[in-house]
Short mmCIF file of C-alpha atoms in Angstrom, two decimals:
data_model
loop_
_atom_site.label_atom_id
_atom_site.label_comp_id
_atom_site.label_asym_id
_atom_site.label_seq_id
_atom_site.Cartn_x
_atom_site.Cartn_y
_atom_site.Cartn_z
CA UNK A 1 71.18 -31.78 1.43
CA UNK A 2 69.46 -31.53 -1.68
CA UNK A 3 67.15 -34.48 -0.99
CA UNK A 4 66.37 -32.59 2.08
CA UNK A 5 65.84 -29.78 0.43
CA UNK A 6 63.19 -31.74 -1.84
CA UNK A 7 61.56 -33.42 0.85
CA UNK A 8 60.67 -29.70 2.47
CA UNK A 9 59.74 -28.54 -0.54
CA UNK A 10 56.79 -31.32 -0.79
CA UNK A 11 55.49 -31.12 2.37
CA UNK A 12 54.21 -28.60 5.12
CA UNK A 13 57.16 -27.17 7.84
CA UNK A 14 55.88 -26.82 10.62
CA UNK A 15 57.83 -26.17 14.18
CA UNK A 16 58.47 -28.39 17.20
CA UNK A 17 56.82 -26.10 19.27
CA UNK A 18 53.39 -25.48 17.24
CA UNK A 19 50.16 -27.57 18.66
CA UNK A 20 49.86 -29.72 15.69
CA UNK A 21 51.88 -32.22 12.99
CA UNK A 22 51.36 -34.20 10.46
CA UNK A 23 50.41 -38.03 12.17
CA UNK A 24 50.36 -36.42 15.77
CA UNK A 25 47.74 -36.81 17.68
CA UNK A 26 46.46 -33.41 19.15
CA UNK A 27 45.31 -33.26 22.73
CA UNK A 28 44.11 -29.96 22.03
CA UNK A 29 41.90 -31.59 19.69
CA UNK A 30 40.53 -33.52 22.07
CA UNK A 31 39.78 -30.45 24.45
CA UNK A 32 38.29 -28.68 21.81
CA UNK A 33 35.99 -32.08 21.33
CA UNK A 34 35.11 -31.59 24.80
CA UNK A 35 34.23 -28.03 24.79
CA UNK A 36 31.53 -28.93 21.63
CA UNK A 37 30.25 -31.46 23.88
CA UNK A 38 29.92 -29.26 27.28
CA UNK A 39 28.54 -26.16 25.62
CA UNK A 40 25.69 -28.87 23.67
CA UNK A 41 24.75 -30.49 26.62
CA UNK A 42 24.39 -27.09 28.56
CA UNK A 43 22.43 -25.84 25.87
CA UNK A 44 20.34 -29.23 26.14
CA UNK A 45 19.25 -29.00 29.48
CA UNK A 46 18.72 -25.25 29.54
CA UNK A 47 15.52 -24.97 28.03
CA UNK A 48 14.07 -24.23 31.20
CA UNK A 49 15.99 -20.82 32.25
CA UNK A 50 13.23 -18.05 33.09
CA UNK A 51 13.80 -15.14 30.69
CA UNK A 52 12.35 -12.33 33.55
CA UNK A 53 15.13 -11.00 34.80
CA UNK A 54 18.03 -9.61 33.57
CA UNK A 55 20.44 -12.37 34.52
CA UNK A 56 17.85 -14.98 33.60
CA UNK A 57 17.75 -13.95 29.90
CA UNK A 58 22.30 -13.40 30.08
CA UNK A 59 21.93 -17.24 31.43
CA UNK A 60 19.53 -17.83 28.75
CA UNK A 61 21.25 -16.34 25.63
CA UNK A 62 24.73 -17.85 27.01
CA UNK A 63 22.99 -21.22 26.64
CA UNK A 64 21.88 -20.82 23.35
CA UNK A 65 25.02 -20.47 22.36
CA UNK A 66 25.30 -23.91 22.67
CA UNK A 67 23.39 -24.75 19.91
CA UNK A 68 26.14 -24.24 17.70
CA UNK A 69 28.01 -26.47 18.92
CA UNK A 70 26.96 -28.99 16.49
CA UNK A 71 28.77 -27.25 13.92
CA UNK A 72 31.95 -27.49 15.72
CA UNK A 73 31.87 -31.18 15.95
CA UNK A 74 30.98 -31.00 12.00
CA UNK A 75 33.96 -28.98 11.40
CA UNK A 76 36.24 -31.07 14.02
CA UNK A 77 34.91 -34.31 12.33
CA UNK A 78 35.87 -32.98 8.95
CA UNK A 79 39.43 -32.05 9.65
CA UNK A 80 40.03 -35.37 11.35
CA UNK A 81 38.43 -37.88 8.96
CA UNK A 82 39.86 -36.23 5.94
CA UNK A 83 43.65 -36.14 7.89
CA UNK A 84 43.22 -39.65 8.85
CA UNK A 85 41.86 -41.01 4.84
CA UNK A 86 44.57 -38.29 3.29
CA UNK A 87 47.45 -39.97 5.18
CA UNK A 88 45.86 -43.83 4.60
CA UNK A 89 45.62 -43.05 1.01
CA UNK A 90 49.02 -45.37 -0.59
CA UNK A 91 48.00 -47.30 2.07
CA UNK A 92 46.95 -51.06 1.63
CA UNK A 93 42.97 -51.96 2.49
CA UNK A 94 42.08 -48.28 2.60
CA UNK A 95 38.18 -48.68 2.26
CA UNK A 96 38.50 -51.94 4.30
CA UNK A 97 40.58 -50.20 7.47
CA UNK A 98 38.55 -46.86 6.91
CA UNK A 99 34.61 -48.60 7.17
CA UNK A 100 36.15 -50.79 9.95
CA UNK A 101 37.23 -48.40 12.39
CA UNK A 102 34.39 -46.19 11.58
CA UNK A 103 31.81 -49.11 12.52
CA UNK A 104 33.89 -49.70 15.88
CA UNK A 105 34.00 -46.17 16.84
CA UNK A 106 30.15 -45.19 15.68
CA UNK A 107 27.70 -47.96 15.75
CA UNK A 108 28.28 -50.39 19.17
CA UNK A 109 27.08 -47.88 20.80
CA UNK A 110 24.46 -46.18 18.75
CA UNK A 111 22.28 -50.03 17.60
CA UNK A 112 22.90 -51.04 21.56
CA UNK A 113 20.63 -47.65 22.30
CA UNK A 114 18.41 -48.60 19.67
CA UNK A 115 18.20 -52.54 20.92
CA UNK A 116 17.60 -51.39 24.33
CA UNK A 117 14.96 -49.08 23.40
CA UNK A 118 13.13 -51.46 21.67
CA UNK A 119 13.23 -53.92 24.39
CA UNK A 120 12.36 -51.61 27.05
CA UNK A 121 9.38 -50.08 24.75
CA UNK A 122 8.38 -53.86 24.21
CA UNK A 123 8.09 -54.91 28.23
CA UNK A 124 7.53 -51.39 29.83
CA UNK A 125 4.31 -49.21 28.69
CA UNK A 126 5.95 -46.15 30.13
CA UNK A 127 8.72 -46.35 28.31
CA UNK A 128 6.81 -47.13 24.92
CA UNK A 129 4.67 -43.50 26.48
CA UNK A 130 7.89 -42.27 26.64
CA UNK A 131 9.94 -42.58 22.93
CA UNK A 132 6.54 -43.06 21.21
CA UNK A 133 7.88 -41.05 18.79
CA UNK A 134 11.03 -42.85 18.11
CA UNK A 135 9.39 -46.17 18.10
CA UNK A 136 7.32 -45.32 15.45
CA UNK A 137 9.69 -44.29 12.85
CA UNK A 138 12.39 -46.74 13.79
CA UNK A 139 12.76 -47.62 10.45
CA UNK A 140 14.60 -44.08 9.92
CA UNK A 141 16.97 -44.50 12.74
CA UNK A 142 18.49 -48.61 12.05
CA UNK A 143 19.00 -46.93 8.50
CA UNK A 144 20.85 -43.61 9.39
CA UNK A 145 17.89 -41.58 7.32
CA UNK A 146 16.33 -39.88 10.56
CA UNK A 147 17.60 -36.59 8.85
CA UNK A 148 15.55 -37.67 5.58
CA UNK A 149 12.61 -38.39 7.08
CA UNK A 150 12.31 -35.12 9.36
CA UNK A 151 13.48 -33.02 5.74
CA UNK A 152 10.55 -34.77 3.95
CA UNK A 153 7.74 -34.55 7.13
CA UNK A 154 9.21 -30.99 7.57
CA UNK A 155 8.83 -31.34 11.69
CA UNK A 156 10.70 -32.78 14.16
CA UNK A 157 9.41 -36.67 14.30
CA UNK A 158 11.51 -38.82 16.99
CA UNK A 159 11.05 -37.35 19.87
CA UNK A 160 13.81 -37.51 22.05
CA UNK A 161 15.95 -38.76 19.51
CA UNK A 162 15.88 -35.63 17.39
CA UNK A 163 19.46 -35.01 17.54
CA UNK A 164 20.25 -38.59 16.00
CA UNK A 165 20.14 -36.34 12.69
CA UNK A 166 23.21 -35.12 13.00
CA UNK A 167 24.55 -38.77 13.60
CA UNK A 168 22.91 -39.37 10.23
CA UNK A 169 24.62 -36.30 8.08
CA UNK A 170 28.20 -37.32 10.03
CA UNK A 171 27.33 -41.22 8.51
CA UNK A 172 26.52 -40.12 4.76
CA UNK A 173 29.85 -37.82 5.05
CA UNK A 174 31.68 -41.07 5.92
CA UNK A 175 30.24 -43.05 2.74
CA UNK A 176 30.82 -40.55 0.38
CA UNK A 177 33.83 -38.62 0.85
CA UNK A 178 36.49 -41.78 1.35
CA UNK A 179 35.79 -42.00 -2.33
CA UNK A 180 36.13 -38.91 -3.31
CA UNK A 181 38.99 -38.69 -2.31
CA UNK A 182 40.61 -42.10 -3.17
CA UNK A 183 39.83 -40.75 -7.03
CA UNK A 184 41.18 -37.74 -7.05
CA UNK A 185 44.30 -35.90 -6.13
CA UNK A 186 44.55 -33.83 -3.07
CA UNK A 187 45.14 -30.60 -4.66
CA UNK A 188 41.53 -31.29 -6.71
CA UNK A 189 39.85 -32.51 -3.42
CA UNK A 190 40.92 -28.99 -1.63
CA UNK A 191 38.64 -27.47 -4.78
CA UNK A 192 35.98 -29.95 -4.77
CA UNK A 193 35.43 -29.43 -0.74
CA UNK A 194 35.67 -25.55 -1.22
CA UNK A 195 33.25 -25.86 -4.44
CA UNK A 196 30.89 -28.39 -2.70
CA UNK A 197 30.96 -26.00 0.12
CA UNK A 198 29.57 -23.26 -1.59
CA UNK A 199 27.37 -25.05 -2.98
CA UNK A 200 25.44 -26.49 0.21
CA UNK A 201 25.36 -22.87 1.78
CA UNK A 202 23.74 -21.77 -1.44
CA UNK A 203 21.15 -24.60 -2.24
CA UNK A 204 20.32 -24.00 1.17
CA UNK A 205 19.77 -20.35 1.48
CA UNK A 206 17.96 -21.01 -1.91
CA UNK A 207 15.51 -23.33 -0.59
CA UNK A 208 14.97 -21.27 2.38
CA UNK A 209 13.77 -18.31 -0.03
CA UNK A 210 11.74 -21.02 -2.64
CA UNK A 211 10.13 -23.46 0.33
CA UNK A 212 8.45 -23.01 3.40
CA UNK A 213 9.66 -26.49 5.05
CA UNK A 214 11.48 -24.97 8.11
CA UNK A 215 13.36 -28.74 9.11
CA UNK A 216 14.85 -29.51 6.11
CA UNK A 217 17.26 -26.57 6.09
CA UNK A 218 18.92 -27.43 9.66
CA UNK A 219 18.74 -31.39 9.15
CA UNK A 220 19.05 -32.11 5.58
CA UNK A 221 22.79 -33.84 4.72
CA UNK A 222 23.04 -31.35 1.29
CA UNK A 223 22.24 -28.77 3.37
CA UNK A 224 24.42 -28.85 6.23
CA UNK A 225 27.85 -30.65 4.98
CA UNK A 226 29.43 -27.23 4.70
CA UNK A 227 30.73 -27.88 8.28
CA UNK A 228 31.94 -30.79 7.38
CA UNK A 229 33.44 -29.49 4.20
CA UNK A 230 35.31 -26.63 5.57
CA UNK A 231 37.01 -28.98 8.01
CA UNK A 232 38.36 -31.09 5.25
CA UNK A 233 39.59 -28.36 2.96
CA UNK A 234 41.68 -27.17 6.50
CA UNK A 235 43.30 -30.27 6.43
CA UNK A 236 44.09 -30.74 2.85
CA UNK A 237 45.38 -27.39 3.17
CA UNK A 238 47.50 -28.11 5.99
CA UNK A 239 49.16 -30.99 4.22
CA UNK A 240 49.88 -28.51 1.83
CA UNK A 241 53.43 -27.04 1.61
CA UNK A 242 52.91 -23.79 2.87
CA UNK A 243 50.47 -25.52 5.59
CA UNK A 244 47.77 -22.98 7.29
CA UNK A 245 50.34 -20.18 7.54
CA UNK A 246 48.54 -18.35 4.97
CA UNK A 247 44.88 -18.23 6.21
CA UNK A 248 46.33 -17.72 9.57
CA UNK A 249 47.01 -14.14 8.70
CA UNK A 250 43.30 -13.88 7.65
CA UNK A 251 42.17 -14.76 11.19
CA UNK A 252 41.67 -11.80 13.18
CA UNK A 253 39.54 -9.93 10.65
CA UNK A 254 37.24 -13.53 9.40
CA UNK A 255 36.93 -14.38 13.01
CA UNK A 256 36.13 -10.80 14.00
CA UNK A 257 33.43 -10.08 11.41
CA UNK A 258 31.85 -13.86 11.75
CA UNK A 259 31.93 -13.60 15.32
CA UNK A 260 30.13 -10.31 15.08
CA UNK A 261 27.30 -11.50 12.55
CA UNK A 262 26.33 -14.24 14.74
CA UNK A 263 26.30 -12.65 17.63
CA UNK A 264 23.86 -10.19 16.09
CA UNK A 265 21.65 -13.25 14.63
CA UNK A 266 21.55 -14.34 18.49
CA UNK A 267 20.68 -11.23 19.93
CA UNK A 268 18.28 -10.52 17.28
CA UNK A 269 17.21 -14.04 17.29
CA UNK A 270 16.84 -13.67 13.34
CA UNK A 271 18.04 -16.89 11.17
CA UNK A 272 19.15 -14.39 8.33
CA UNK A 273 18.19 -17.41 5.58
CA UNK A 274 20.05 -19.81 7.27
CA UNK A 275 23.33 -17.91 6.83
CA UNK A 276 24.95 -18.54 10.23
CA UNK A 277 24.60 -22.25 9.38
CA UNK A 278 27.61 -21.28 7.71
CA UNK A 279 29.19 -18.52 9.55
CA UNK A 280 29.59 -20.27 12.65
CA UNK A 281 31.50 -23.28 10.83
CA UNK A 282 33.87 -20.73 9.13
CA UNK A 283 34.30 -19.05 12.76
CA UNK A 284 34.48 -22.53 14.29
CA UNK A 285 37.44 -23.27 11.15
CA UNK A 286 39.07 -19.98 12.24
CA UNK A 287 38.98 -21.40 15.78
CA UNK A 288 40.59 -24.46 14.91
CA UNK A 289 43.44 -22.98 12.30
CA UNK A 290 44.43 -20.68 15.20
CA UNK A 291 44.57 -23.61 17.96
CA UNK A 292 46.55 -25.69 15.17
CA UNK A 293 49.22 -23.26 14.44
CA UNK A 294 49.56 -21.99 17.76
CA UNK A 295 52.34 -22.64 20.15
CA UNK A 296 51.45 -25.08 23.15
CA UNK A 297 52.50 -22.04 25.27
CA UNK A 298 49.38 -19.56 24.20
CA UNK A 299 46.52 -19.43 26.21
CA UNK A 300 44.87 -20.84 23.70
CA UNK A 301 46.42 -24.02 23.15
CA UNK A 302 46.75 -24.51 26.71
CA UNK A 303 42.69 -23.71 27.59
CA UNK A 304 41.60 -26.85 25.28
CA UNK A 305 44.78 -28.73 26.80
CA UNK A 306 42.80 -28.85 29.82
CA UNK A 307 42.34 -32.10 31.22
CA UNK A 308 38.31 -31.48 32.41
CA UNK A 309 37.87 -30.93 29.01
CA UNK A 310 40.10 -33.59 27.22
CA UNK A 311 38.33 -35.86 29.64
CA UNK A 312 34.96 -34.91 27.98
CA UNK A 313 36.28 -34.92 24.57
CA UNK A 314 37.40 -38.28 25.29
CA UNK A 315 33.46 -38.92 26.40
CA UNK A 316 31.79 -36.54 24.09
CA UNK A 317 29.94 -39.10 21.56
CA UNK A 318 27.98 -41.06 24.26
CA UNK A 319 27.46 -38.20 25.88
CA UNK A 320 25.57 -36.77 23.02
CA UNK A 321 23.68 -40.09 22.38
CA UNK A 322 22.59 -40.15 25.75
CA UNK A 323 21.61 -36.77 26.54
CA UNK A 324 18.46 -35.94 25.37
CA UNK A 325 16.94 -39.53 26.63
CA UNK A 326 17.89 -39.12 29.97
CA UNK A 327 15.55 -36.42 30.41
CA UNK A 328 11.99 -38.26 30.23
CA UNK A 329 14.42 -41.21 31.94
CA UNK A 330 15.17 -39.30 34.96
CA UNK A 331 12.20 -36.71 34.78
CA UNK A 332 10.50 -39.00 37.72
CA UNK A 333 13.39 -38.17 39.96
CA UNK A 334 15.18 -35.27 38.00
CA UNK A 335 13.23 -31.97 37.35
CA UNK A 336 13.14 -28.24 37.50
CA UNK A 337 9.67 -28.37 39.57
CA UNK A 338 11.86 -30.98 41.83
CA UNK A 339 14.35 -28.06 42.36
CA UNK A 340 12.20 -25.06 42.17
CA UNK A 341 10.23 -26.94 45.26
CA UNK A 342 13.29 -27.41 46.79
CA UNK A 343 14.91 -24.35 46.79
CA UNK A 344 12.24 -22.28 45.58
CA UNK A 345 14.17 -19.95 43.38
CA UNK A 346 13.04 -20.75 39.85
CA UNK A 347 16.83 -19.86 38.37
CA UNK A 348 18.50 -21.49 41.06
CA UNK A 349 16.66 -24.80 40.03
CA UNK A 350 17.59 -24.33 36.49
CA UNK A 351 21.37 -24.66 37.40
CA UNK A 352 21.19 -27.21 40.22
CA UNK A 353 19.01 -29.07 37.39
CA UNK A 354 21.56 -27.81 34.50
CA UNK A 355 24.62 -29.66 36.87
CA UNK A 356 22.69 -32.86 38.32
CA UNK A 357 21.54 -33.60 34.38
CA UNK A 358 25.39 -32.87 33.39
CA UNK A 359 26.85 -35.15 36.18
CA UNK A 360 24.17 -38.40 34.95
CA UNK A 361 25.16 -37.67 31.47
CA UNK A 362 28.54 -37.74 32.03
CA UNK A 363 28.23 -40.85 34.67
CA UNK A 364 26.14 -42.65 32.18
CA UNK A 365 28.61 -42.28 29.38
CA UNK A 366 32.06 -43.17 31.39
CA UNK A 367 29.63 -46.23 32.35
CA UNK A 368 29.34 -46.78 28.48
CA UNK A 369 33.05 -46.13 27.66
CA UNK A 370 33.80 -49.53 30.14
CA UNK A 371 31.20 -51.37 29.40
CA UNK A 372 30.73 -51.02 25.92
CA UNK A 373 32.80 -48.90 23.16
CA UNK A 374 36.85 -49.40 24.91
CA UNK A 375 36.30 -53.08 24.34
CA UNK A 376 34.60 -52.53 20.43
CA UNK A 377 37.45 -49.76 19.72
CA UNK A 378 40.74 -52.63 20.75
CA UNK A 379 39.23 -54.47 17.75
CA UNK A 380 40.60 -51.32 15.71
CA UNK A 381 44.46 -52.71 15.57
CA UNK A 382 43.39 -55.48 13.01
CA UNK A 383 42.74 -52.78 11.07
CA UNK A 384 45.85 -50.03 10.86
CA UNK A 385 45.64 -47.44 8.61
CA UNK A 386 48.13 -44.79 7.78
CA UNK A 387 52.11 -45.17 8.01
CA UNK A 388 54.60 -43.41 9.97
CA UNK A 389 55.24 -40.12 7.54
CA UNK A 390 58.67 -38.37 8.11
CA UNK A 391 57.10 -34.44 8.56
CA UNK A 392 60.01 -31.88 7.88
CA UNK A 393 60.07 -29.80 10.99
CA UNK A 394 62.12 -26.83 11.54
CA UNK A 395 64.03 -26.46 14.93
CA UNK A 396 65.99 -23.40 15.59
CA UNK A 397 65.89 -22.25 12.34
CA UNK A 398 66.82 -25.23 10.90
CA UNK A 399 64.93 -28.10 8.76
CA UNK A 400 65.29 -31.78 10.25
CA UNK A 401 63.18 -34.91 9.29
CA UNK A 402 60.82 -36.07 12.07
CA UNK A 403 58.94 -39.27 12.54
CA UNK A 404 55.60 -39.25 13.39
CA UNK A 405 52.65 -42.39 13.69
CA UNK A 406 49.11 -41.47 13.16
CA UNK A 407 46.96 -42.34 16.56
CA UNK A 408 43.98 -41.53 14.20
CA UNK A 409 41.72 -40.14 17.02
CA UNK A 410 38.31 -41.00 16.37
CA UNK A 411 35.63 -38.02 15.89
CA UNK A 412 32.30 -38.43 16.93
#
């Protein structure tokens, strides 16, 4: 009993029933992956919406929500990564296992866009008309710096490959932070990823207020791995022995007030310095505290069980890759003119455009799931990481030892 007793003592106890453990994987996770992806690509192909009418502009700022959605996966990705390089740590290879399984889960897919962009650019004008853009400044997207080069050019420069920068900030997180926190102890990395934190918003707002580059602020990695940051100090602190139980309490009133400051930046459609860069991650971190420390009974837990959306979590990185290109792809085919023609309603043919572009981004990244990234991710068991931990759990009111094995779900 008293080993027992020091065991719990060490470690977070949790309950049988709650969504998440220590090594588990999460399903919910996975739905809550999915819902980033289906409010971005919404958002994506809703540019469109006519503002003119009451319901248009609803439709329209219900889209934009979307946007933010970016700082969910940041905040996702955090949480995950850190879990999965917190519970590898003791392990043997840890860099080794950790770069590996990143490579198989992130770049198949991303260089095979990039090589069949090149090679369609090469043989077909159009398609050179097309990415133009991206072509040109290839250099920044084989290198993971298309986030650098938009900061220093201050405008948007690849076309329809803008949103590779966030690909780029998600890369530099996963080359530094492994080795921060191989060096230093877990209850220093919570600090350093709170202080580091703080000081992105910060240098951020700052440079807003001292620089009139209006890119840099949304793209640049020092300026946006606050997302990323507040994901990993939620899973240090969940590995703590208390666990989240703490800033669980905090929830209603954090979520509350954040959730009411950017709903007032999108009504108002005022940036505020850049300050709901960082709000929405801390509402997004409330989001996720709540789903982890829920029971699998709560509405909650059981929305982002859903299997439409686990089924697009499961998708959700292709998806985003491919979403923005199949727009001039398709445009010949594919448009709101097409539908506005058609059924003559112009915000009628936003949604029947909205749910054809959904259905070929989906199709096109199920296509690239079988083709491409199941085959590249099998190559991931010659490179384990983590161990089976034994989690102390508490089941009617009392404390047993369970065994769990890390699945290590990949972010995107």
């Amino acid at each position: 009993m008293a080993s027992l007793a020091t065991q719990t003592d060490s470690r977070p106890t949790v309950r049988l029933d709650r969504v998440w453990r220590v090594g588990k994987h999460v399903a919910e996770l996975d739905g809550l992956r999915g819902f980033a992806i289906l409010i971005v690509t919404l958002y994506r192909f809703s540019k469109e919406i006519p503002t003119d009418s009451s319901l248009g502009h609803l439709m329209h700022l219900g889209a934009s929500f979307g946007s933010r959605g970016v700082e969910l996966f940041f905040v996702l990705s955090g949480f995950l990564i850190t879990g999965i390089l917190i519970d590898a740590k003791d392990q043997p290879h840890y860099f080794r296992n950790f770069i590996a399984r990143r490579s198989l889960r992130i770049f198949p897919l991303y260089f095979a866009t990039l090589i069949a962009l090149v090679v369609a650019a090469h043989f077909v004008p159009a398609m050179r008309t097309m990415f133009h853009d991206a072509i040109d400044n290839q250099f920044y997207l084989w290198t993971y710096l298309v986030n650098v080069k938009m900061s220093f050019a201050d405008q948007w420069c690849f076309g329809y490959l803008d949103h590779f920068w966030s690909l780029a900030v998600e890369e530099h997180f996963y080359l530094v932070w492994p080795f921060v926190l191989y060096l230093i102890s877990n209850k220093v990395a919570l600090r350093t990823a709170v202080g580091l934190a703080i000081v992105s918003a910060t240098s951020r707002i700052a440079f807003v207020l001292l620089s009139d580059n209006g890119v840099a602020p949304d793209v640049l990695t020092l300026f946006r791995c606050d997302a990323l940051l507040i994901g990993a100090a939620i899973a240090l602190i969940a590995r703590q022995p208390q666990g989240l139980e703490p800033l669980r309490r905090w929830l209603p009133v954090t979520t509350i007030i954040g959730g009411l400051f950017v709903l007032a930046c999108g009504i108002t459609e005022k940036r505020f310095f850049t300050i709901p860069l960082t709000i929405w991650p801390i509402v997004w971190g409330g989001i996720l505290i709540w789903l982890l420390t829920a029971n699998r009974s709560t509405p909650l837990a059981r929305f982002f069980n859903l299997k439409f959306l686990r089924t697009l979590g499961k998708y959700s990185y292709a998806m985003y890759v491919f979403q923005n290109p199949l727009i001039p792809l398709t445009s010949a085919v594919v448009s709101v003119a097409a539908f506005e023609t058609l059924v003559g309603r112009p915000l009628l043919a936003n949604v029947m455009y909205i749910g054809v572009m959904f259905v070929l981004t989906y199709a096109a990244a199920v296509l690239s799931w079988n083709v491409l990234e199941r085959h590249c991710l099998q190559l991931k068991r010659w490179f384990p990481t983590g161990a089976s931990s034994d989690v102390p759990v508490v089941k009617n009111n009392q404390s047993t030892t369970g065994t769990f094995v890390p699945t290590n779900a990949p972010a995107n």
